[in-house]
mmCIF file of C-alpha atoms in Angstrom:
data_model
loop_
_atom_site.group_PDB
_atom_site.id
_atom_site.type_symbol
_atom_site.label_atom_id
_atom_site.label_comp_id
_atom_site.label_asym_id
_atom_site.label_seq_id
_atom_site.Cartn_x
_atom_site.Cartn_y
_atom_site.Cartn_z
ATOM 1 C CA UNK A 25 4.022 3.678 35.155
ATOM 2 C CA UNK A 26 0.881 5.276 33.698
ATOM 3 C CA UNK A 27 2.919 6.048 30.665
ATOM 4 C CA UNK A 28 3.918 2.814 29.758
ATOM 5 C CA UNK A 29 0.371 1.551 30.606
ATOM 6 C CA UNK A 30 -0.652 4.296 28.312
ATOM 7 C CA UNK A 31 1.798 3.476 25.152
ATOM 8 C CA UNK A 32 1.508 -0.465 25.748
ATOM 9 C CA UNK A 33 -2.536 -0.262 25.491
ATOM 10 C CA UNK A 34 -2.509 2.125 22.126
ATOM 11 C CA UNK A 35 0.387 -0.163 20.555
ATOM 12 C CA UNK A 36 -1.981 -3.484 21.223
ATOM 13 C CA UNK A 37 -5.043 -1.360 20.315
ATOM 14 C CA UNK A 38 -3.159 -0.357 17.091
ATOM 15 C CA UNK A 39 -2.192 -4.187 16.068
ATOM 16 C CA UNK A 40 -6.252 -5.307 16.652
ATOM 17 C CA UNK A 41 -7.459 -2.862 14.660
ATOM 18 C CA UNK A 42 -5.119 -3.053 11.737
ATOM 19 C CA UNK A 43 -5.709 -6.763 11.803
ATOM 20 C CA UNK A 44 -9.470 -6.434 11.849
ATOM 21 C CA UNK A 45 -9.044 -5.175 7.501
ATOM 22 C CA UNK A 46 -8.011 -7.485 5.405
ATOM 23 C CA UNK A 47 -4.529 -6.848 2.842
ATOM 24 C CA UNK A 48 -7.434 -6.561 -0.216
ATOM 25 C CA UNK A 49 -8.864 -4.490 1.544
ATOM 26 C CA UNK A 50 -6.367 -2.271 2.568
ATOM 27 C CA UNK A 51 -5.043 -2.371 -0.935
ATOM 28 C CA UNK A 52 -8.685 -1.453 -2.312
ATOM 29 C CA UNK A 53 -8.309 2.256 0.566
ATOM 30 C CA UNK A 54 -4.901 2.686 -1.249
ATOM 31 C CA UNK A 55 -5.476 2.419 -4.867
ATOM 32 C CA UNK A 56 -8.852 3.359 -4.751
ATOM 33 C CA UNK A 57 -9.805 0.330 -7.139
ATOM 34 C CA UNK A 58 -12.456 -2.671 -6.639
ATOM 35 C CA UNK A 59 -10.491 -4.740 -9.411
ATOM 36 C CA UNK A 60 -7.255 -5.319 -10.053
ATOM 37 C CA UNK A 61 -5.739 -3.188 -7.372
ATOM 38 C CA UNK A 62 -2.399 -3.961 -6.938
ATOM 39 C CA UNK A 63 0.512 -2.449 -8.831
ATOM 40 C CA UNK A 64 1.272 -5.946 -10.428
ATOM 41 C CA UNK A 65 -1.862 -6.094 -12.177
ATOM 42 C CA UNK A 66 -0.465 -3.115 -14.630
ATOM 43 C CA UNK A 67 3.015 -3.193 -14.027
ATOM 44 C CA UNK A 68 4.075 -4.423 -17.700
ATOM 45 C CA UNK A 69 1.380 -2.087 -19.145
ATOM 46 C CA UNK A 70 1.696 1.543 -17.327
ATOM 47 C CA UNK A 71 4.293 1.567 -15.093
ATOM 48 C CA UNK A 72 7.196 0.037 -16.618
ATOM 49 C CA UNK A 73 7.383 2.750 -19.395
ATOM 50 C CA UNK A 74 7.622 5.443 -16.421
ATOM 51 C CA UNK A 75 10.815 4.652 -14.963
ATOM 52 C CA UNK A 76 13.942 4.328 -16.951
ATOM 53 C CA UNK A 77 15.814 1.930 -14.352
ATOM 54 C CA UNK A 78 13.953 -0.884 -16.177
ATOM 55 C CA UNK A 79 15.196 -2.477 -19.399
ATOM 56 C CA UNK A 80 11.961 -3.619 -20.940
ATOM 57 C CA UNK A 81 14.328 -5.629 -24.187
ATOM 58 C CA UNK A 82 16.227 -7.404 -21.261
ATOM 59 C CA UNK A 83 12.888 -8.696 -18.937
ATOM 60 C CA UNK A 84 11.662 -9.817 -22.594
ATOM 61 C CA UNK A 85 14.966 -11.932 -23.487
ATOM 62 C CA UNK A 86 14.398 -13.377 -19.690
ATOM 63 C CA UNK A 87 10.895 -14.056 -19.984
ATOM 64 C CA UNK A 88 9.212 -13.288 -23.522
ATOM 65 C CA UNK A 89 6.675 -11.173 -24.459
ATOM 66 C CA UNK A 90 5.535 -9.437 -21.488
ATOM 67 C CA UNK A 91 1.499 -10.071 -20.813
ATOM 68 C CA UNK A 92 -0.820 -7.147 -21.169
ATOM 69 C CA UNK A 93 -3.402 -9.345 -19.452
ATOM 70 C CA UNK A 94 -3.611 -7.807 -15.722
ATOM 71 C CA UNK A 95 -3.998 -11.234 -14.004
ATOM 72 C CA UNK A 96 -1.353 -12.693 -16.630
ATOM 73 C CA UNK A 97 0.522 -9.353 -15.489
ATOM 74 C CA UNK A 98 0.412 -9.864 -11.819
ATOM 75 C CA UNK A 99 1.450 -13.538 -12.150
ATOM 76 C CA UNK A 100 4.397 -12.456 -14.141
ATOM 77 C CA UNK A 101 5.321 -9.973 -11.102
ATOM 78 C CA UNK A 102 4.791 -12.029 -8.122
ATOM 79 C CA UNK A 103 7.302 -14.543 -9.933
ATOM 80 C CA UNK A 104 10.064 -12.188 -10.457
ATOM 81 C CA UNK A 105 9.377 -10.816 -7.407
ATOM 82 C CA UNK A 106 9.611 -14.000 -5.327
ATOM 83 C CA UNK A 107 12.630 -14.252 -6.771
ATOM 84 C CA UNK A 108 14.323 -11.074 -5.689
ATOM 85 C CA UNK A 109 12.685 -10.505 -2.816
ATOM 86 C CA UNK A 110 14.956 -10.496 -0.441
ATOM 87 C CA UNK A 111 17.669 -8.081 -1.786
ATOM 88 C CA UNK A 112 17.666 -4.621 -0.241
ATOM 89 C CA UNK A 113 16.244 -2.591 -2.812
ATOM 90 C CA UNK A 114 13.282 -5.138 -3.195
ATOM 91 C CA UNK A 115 12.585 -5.517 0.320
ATOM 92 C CA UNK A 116 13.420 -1.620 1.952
ATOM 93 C CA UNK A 117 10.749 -1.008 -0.649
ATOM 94 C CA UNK A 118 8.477 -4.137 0.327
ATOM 95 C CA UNK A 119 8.716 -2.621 3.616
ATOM 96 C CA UNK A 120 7.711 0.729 3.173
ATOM 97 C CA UNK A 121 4.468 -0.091 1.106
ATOM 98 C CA UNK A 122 3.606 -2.191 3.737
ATOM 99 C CA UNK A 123 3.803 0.396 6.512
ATOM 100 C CA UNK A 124 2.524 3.100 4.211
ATOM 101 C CA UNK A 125 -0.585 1.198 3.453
ATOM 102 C CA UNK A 126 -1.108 0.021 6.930
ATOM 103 C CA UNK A 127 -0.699 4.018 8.298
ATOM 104 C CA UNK A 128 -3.219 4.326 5.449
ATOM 105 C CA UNK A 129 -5.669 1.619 7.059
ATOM 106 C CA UNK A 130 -5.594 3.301 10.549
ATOM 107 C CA UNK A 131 -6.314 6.612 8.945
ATOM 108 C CA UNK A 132 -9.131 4.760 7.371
ATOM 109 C CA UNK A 133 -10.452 3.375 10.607
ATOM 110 C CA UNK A 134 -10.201 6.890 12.388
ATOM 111 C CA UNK A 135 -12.089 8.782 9.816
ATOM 112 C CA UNK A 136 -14.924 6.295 10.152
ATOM 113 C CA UNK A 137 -14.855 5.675 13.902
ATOM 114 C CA UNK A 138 -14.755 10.015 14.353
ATOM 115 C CA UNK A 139 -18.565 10.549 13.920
ATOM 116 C CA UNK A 140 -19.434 8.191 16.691
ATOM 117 C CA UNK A 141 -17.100 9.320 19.001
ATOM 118 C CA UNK A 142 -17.842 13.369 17.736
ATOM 119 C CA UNK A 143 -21.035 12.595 19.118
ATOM 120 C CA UNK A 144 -20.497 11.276 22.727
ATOM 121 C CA UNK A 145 -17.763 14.013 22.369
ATOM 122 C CA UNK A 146 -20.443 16.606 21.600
ATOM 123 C CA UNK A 147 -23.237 15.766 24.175
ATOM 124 C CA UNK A 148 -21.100 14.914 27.173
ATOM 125 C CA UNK A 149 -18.130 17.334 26.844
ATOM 126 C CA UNK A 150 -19.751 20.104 25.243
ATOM 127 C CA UNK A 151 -17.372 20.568 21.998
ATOM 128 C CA UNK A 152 -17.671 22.917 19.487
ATOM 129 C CA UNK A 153 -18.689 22.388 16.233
ATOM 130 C CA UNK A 154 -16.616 24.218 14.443
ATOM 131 C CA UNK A 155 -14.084 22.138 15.938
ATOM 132 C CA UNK A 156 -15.437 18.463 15.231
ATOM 133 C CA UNK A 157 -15.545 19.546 11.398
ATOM 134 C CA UNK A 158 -11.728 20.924 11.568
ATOM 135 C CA UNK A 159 -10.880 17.722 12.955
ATOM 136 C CA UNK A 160 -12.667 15.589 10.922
ATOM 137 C CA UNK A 161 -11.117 17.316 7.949
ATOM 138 C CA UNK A 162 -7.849 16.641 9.155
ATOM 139 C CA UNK A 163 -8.401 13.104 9.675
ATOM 140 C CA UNK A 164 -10.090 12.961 5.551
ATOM 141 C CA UNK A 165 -6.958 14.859 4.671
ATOM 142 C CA UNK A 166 -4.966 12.189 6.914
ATOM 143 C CA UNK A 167 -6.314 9.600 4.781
ATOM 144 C CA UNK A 168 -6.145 11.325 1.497
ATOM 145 C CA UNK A 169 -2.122 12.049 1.832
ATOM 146 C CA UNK A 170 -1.416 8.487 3.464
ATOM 147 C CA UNK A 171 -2.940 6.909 0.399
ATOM 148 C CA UNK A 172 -1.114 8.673 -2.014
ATOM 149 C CA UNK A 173 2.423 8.180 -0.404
ATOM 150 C CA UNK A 174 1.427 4.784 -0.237
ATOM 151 C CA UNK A 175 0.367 4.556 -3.646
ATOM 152 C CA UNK A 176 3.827 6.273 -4.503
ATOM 153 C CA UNK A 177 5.725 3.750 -2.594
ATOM 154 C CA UNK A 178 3.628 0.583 -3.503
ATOM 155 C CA UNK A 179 4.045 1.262 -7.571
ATOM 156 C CA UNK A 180 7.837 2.108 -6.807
ATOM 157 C CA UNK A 181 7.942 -1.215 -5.112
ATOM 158 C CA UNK A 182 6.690 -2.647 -8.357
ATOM 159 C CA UNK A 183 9.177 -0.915 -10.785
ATOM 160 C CA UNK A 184 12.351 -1.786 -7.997
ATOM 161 C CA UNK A 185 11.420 -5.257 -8.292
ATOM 162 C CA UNK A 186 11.215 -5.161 -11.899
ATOM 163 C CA UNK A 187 14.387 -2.932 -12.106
ATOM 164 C CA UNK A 188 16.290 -5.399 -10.280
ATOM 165 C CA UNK A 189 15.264 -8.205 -12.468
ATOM 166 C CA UNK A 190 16.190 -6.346 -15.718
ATOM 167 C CA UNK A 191 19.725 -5.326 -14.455
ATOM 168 C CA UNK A 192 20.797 -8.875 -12.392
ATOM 169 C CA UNK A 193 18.376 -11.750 -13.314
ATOM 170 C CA UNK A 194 20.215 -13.492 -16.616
ATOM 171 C CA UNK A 195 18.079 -16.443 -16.625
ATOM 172 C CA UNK A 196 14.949 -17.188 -17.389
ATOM 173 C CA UNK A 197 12.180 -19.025 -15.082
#
């Protein structure tokens, strides 16, 4: 029964303090940008050279020049994406980004809530030193590797969609 207690507490203590950060925000610990953070915002402009699933000539008989602006850029996305969103490329890899960049959040809210609780842990239980700083490294290199694999899997999410579009969509808007 303690167990369960146990698990049940840490999976509703999990869900509060994910939902305490805001999606910008957890986009802004992924990318590591203030502006323009999301994938969308280049998509047309970095990423859609780098992966050779996506026929840039057949997006621009669909829907014309493709914007270099990264507002005009992300507008662009979001619309193609809305449209596709549902197929199981798009989503699986909707999906993913999502949970990557949420485990990235947590590992966020870890690495800053570990000095505080290094502290009580060093006065009342008499750890070691060396030991806070090993852990706290772990929990920066925690962070580190969640955001990349999340940045992997969010501008991978942005190419599928596109991908998709370019092999399936025929007509424009």
């Amino acid at each position: 029964v303690k167990n369960g207690i146990a698990v049940a507490s840490t999976t509703i203590i999990v869900f509060l303090l994910n939902g305490l950060l805001t999606s910008d925000f957890k986009a802004k610990l992924v990318f590591w940008r203030r502006r323009h953070v999301y994938p969308g915002f280049r998509v047309f402009t970095t990423l859609i050279d780098k992966d050779c699933r996506i026929n840039r000539g057949a997006l621009e008989n669909i829907y014309g020049k493709l914007p270099i602006e990264p507002n005009a850029q992300n507008e662009l996305w979001y619309k193609i994406f809305k449209k596709d969103e549902f197929h199981p490329m798009v989503f699986d890899s909707h999906r993913s980004f999502l949970l990557s960049r949420d485990l990235t959040a947590f590992s966020f809210l870890l690495l800053c809530m570990y000095p505080m609780l290094a502290l009580v842990a060093s006065l009342f239980f008499l750890v070691s030193c060396s030991s806070l700083i090993g852990y706290l490294l772990f929990l920066l290199a925690q962070y580190l590797s969640c955001s990349l694999v999340s940045q992997h899997y969010g501008n991978r999410f942005a190419c599928n969609v596109l991908a998709h579009a370019s092999v399936f969509n025929t007509a424009g808007n």
